[in-house]
CSV table of C-alpha atoms and ligand atoms in Angstrom, one decimal:
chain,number,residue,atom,x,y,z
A,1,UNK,CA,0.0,0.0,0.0
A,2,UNK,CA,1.2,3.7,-0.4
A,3,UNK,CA,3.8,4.7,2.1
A,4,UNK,CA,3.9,7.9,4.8
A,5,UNK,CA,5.0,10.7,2.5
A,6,UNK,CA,7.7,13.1,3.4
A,7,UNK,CA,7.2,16.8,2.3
A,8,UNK,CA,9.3,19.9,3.1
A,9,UNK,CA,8.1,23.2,3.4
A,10,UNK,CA,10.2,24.7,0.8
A,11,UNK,CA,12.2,22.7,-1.0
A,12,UNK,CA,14.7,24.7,-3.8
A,13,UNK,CA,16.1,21.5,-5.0
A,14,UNK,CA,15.2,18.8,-7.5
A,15,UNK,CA,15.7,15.8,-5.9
A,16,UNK,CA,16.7,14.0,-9.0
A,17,UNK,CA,18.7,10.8,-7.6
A,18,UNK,CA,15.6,10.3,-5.5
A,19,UNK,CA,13.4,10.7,-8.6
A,20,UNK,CA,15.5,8.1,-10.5
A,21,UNK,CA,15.7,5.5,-7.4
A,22,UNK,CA,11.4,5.8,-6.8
A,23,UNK,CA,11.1,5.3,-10.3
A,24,UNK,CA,13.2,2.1,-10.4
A,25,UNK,CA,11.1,0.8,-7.4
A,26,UNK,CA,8.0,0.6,-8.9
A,27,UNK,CA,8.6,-2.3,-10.9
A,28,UNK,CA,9.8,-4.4,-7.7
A,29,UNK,CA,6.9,-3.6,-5.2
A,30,UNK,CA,5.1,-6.7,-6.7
A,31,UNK,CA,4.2,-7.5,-2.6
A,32,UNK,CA,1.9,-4.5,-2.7
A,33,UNK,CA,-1.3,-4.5,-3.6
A,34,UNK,CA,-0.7,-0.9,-5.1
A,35,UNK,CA,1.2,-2.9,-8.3
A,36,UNK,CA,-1.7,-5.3,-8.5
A,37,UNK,CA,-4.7,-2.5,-8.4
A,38,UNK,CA,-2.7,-0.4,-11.1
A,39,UNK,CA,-2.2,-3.5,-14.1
A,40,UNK,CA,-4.6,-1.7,-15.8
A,41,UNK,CA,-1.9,1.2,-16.4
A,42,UNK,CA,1.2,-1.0,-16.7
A,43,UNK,CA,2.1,0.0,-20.1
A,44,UNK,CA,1.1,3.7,-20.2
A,45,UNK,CA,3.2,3.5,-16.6
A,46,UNK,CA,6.2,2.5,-18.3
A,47,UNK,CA,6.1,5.3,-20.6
A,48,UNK,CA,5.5,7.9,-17.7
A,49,UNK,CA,8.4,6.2,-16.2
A,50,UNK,CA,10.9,6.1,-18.9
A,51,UNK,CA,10.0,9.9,-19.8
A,52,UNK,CA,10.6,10.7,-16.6
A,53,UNK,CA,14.2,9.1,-16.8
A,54,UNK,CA,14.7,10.5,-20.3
A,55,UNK,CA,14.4,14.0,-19.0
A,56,UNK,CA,16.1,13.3,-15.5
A,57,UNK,CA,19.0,12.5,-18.0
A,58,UNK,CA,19.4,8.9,-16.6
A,59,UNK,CA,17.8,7.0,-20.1
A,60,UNK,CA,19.4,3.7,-19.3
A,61,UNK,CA,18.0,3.4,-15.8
A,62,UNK,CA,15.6,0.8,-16.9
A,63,UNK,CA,16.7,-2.1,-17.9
A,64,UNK,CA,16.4,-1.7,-22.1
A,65,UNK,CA,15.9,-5.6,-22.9
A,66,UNK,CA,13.0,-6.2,-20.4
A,67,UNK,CA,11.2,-3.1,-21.8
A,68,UNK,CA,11.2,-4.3,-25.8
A,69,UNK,CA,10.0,-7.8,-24.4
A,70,UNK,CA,6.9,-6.3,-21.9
A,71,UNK,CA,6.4,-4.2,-24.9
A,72,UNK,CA,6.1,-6.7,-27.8
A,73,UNK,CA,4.1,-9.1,-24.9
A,74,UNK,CA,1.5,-7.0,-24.6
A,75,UNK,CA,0.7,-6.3,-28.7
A,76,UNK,CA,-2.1,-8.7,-30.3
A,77,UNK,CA,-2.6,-10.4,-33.1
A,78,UNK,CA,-5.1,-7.3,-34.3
A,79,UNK,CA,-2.0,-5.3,-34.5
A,80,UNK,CA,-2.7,-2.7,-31.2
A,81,UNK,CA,-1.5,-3.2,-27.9
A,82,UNK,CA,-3.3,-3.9,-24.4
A,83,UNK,CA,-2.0,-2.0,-21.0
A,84,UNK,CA,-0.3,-5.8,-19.8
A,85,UNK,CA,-0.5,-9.0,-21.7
A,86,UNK,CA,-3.8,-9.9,-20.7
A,87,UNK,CA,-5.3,-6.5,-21.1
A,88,UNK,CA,-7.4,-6.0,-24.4
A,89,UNK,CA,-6.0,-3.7,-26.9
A,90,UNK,CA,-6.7,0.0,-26.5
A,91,UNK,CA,-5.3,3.0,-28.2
A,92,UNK,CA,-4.0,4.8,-25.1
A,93,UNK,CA,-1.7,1.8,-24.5
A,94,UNK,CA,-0.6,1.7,-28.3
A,95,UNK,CA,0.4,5.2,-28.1
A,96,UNK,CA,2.4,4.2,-24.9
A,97,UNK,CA,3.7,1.4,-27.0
A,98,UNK,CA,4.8,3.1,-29.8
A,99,UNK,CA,6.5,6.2,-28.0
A,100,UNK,CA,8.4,3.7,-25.1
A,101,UNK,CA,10.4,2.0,-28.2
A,102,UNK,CA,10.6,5.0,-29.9
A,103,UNK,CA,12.9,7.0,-26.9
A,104,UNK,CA,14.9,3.4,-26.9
A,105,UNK,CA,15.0,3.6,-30.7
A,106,UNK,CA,13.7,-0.2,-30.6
A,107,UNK,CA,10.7,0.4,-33.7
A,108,UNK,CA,12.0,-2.5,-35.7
A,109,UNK,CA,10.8,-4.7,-32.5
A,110,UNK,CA,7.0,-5.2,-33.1
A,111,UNK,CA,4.9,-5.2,-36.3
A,112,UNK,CA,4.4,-1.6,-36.8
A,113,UNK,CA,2.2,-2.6,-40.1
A,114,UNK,CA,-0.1,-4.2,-38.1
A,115,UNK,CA,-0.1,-1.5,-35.5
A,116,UNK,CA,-0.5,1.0,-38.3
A,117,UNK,CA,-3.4,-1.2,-39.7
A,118,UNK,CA,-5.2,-1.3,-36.5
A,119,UNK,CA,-5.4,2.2,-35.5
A,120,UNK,CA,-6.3,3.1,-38.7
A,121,UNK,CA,-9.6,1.0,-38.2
A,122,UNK,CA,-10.4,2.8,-35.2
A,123,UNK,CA,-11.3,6.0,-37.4
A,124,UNK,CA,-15.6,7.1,-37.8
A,125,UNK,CA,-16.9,8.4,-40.6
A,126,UNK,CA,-16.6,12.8,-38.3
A,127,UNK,CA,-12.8,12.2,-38.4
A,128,UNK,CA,-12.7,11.3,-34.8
A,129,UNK,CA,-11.6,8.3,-33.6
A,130,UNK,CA,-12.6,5.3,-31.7
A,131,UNK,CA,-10.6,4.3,-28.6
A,132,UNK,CA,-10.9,0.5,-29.0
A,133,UNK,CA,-13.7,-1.8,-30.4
A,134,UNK,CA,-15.8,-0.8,-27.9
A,135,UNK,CA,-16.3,2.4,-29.7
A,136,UNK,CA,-16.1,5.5,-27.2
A,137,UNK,CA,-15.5,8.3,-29.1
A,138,UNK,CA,-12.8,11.6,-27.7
A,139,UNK,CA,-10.5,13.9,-29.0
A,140,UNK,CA,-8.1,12.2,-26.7
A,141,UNK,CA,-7.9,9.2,-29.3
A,142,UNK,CA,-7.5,11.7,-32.1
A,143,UNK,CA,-4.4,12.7,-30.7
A,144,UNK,CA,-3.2,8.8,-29.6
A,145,UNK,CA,-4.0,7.9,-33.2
A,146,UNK,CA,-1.9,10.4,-35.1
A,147,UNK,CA,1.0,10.5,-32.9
A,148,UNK,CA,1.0,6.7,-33.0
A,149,UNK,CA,1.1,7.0,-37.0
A,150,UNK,CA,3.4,9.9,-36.7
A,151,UNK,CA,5.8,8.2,-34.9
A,152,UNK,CA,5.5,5.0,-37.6
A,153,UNK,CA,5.6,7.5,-40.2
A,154,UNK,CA,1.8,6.0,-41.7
A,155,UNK,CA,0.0,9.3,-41.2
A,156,UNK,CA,-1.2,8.7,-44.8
A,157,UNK,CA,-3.0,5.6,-43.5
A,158,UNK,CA,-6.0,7.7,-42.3
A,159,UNK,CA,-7.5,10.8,-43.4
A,160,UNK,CA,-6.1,13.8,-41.4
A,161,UNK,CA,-8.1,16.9,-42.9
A,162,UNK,CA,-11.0,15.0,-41.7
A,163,UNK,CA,-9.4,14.0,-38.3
A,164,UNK,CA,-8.1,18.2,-37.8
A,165,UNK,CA,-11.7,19.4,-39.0
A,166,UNK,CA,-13.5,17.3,-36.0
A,167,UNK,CA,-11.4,18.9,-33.4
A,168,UNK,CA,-11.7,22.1,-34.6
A,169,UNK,CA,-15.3,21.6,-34.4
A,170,UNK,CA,-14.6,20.4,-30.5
A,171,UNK,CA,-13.7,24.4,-29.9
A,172,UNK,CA,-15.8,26.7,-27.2
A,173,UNK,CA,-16.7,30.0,-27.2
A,174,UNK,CA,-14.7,30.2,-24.7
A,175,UNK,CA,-11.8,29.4,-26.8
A,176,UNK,CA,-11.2,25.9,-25.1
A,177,UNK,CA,-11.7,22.3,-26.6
A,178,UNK,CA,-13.9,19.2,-25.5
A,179,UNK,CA,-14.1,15.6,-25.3
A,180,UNK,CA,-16.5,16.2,-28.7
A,181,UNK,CA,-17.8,19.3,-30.1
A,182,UNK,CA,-20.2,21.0,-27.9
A,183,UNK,CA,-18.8,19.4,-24.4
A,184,UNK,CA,-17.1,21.5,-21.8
A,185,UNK,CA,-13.3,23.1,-21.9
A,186,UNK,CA,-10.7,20.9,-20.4
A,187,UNK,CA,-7.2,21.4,-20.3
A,188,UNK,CA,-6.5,17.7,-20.5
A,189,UNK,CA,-8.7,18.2,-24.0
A,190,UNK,CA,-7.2,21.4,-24.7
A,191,UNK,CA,-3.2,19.4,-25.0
A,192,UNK,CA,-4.8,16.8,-27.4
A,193,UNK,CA,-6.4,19.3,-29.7
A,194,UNK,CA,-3.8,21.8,-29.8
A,195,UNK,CA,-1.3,18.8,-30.4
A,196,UNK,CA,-3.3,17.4,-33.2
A,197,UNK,CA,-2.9,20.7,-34.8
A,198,UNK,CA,0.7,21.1,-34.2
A,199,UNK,CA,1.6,17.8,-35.5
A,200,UNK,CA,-0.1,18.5,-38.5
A,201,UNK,CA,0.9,21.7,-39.1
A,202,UNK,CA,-2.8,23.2,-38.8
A,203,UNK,CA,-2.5,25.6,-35.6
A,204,UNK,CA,-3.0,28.6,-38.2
A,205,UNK,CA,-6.2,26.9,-38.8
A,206,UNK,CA,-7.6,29.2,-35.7
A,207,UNK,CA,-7.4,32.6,-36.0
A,208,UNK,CA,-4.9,34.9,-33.8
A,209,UNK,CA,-7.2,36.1,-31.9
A,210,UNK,CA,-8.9,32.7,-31.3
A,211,UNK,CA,-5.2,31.5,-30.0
A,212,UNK,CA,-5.0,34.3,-28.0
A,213,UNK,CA,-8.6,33.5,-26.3
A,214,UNK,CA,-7.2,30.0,-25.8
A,215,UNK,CA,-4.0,31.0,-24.3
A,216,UNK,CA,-5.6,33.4,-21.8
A,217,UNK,CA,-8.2,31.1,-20.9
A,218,UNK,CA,-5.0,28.9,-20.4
A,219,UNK,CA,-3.6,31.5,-18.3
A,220,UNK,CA,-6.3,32.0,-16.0
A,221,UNK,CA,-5.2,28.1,-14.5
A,222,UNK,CA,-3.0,29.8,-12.3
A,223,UNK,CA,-3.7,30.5,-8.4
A,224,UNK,CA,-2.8,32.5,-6.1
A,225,UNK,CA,-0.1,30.1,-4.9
A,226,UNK,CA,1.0,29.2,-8.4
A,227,UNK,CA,-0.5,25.8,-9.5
A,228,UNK,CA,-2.3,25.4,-12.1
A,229,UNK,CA,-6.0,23.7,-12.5
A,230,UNK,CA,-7.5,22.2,-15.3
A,231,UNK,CA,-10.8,24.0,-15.4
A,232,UNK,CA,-12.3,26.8,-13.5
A,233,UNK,CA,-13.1,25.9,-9.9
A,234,UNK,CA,-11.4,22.9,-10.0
A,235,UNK,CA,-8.4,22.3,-7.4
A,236,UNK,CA,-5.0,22.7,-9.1
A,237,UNK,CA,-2.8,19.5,-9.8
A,238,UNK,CA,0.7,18.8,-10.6
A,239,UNK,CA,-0.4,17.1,-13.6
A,240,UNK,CA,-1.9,20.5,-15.2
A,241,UNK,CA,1.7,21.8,-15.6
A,242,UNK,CA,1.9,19.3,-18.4
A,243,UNK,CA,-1.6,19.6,-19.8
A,244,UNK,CA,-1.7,23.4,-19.6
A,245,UNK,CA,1.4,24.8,-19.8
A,246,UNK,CA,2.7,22.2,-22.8
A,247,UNK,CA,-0.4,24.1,-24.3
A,248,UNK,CA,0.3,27.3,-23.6
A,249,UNK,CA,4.1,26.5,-25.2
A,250,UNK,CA,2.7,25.0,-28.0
A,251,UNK,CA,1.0,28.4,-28.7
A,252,UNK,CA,4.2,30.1,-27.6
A,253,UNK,CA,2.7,31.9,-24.8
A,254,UNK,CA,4.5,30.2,-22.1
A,255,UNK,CA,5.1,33.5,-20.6
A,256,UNK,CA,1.6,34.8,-20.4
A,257,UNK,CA,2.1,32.7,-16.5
A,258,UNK,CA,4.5,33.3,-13.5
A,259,UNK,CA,6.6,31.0,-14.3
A,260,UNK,CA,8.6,31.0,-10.5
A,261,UNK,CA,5.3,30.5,-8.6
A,262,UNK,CA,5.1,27.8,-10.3
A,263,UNK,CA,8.4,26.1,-10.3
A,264,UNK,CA,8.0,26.5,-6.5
A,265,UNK,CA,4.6,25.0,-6.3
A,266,UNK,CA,5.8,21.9,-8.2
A,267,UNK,CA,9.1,21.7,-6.3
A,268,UNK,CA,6.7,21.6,-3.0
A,269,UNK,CA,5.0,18.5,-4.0
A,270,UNK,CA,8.6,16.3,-4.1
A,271,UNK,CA,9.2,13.4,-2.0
A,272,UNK,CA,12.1,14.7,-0.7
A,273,UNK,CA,12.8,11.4,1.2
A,274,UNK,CA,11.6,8.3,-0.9
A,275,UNK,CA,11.5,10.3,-4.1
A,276,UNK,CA,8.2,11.1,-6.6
A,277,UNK,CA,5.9,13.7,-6.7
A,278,UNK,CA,2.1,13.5,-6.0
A,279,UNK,CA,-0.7,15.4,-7.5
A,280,UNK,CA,-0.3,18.3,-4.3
A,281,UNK,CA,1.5,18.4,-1.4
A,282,UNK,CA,0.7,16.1,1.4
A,283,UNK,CA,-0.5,13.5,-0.9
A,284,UNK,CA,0.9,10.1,-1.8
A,285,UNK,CA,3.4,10.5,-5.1
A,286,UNK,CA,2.8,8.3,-8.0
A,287,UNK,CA,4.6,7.8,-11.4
A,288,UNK,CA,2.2,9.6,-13.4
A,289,UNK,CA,2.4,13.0,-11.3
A,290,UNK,CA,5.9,12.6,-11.4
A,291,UNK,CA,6.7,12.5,-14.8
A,292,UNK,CA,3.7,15.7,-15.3
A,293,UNK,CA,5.6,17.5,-12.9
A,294,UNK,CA,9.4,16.9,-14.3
A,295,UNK,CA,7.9,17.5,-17.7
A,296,UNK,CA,6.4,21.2,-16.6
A,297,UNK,CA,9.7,22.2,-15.0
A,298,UNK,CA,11.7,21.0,-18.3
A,299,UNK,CA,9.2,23.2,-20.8
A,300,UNK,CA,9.8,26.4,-17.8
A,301,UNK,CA,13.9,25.2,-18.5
A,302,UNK,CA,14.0,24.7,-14.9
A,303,UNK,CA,17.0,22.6,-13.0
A,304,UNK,CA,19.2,21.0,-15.7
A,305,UNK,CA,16.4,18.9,-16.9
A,306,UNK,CA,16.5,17.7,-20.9
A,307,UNK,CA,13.8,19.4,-23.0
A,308,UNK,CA,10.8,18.1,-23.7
A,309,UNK,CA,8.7,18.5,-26.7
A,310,UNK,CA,5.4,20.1,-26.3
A,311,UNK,CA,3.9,18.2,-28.4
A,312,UNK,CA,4.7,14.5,-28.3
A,313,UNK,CA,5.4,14.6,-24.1
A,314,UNK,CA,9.1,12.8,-25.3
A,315,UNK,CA,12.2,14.4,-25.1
A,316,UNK,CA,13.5,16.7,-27.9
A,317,UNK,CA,16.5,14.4,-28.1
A,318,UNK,CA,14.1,11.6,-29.3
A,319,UNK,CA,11.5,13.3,-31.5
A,320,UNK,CA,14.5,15.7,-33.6
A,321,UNK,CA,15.6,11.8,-34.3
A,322,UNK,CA,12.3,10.9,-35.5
A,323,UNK,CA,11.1,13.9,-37.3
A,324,UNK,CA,14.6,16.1,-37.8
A,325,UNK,CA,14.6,19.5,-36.2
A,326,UNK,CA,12.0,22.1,-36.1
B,1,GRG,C1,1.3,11.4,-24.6
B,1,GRG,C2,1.1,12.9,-22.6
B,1,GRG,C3,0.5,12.0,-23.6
B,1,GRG,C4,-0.9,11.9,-23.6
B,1,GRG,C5,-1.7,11.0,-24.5
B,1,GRG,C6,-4.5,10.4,-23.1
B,1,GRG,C7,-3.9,11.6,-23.6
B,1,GRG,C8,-3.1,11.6,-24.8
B,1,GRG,C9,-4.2,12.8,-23.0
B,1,GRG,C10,-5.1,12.9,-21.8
B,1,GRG,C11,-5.5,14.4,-21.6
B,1,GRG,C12,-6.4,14.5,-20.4
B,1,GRG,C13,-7.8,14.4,-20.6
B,1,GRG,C14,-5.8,14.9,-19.2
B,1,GRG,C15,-6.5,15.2,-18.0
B,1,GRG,C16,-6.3,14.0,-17.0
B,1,GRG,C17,-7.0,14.4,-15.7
B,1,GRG,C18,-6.2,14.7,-14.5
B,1,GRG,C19,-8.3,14.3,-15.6
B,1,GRG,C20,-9.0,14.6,-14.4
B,1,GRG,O1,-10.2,15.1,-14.7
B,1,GRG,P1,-11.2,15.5,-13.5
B,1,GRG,O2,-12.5,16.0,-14.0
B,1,GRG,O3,-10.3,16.6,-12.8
B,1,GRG,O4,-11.3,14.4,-12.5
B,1,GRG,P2,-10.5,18.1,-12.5
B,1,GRG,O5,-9.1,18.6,-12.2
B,1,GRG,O6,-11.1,18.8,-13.6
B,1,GRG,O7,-11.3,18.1,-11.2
């Protein structure tokens, strides 16, 4: 079970050897029932994980052979992969998939046709796509289908005008994006659309002054003690220095938020003892807060961290490989 949590008050420091050891943990705490209830994530984990790593600086801290085998033991025989061998396929573990063997430069390990094959199935008739058989439909899978084919360079596999035009139909009056068009702004949303856009090279598909709406609705996340939230109202969360602020860079607006107050609210929610951050402080960490929180100090350029790309949530190193240099 989750462990007593050690916080300071106001910690100045990245712990990052702490970071590194909490990270290599997780895959040996198979006594608690913590690993057992979280299965369900295994594969998206090990991408949080190995991102995390990546932009710590410490890429081999993982053992690279285990990886490529979990990874190519949890694809099926319809091409996509499942969160753990047993799981059924799903594109938010596919993405995971695709983008852990892309930062260890392992492609050639699994049948990228057939991956390429099966996502492409998963697009409807709007442009959106499907998240697995099961058919729920979400801009999230938009974005987990396009960088999957991105990555496998098989973008022409589906049809992208189509794809862009549904999410730009998924835009508020508020200048935010949806789940589908006409549901409310989320800044979880908000990073899928505006990365679908990016990766295409179709941000100049909303006007200036609709970007500039988005990026102050962005701005507005921020509270008074410098974390952001993902919606008005709503608490804020370590994880929303990824969502929002990766946004916010995407638009190149990163400076439209104080940028210290909230380096110092993220630094607040380390684990200064066993390592990890949580969602705030005082709560437990886990691996997925952790690697939103390392990835929001690396797009501020904060403490020696590698860069991150805004886009694709790997590091620059990896995606200039992929896709050459912007
Ligand atoms: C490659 C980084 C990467 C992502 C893949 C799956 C995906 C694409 C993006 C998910 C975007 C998203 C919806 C993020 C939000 C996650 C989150 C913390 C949701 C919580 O929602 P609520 O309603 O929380 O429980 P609030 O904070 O609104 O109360």
């Amino acid at each position: 079970m989750a462990t007593a949590v050690t916080f300071t008050n106001k910690p100045e420091e990245l712990f990052v050897d702490k970071h590194v050891k909490y990270i290599q943990s997780l895959d040996t705490r198979k006594d608690e029932l913590e690993y057992w209830l979280t299965e369900h994530l295994r594969l998206n984990g090990v991408y949080w994980g190995l991102t995390a790593l990546h932009l710590l600086g410490r890429p081999d801290a993982l053992p690279r052979d285990e990886t490529i085998k979990f990874v190519q033991s949890c694809q099926h025989e319809n091409g996509g992969f499942g969160a753990h061998p047993s799981h059924d396929a799903h594109l938010l573990y596919t993405l995971s998939a695709i983008q852990i063997l892309a930062m260890i430069d392992a492609l050639d390990a699994v049948d990228t046709e057939a991956c390429a094959a099966y996502v492409a199935g998963l697009q409807k008739p709007s442009g959106v796509f499907a998240g697995d058989e099961w058919g729920e439909e979400d801009t999230r899978f938009v974005y987990t289908a396009l960088q999957t084919l991105k990555i496998l360079n098989k973008l022409d596999r589906v049809d992208v005008e189509k794809a862009v035009d549904f999410v730009l139909r998924c835009q508020n009056y508020d200048g935010g994006f949806g789940v589908v068009p006409g549901a409310e702004s989320h800044s979880g949303q908000i990073f899928t659309c505006v990365g679908v856009l990016s990766m295409t090279n179709n941000l100049d598909r909303m006007t200036p002054a609709s970007r500039d709406q988005l990026a102050g609705w962005l701005a507005q996340r921020q509270l008074p003690n410098g974390g952001l939230n993902g919606r008005p109202e709503k608490l804020e969360d370590v994880c929303y220095s990824w969502w929002v602020l990766s946004s916010l860079a995407m638009l190149g607006k990163l400076h439209w938020i104080d940028q210290n107050k909230l380096v110092g609210w993220i630094l607040s929610c380390q684990d200064e003892v066993r390592g990890g951050l949580a969602d705030r402080k005082g709560d437990a960490v886990d691996v997925f807060h952790t690697v939103f929180g390392l990835a929001g100090l690396s797009l501020v350029g904060w403490g020696g961290l590698k860069e991150v790309d805004p886009i694709y949530c790997m590091p620059v190193e990896t995606t200039k490989r992929l896709f050459g240099p912007k």
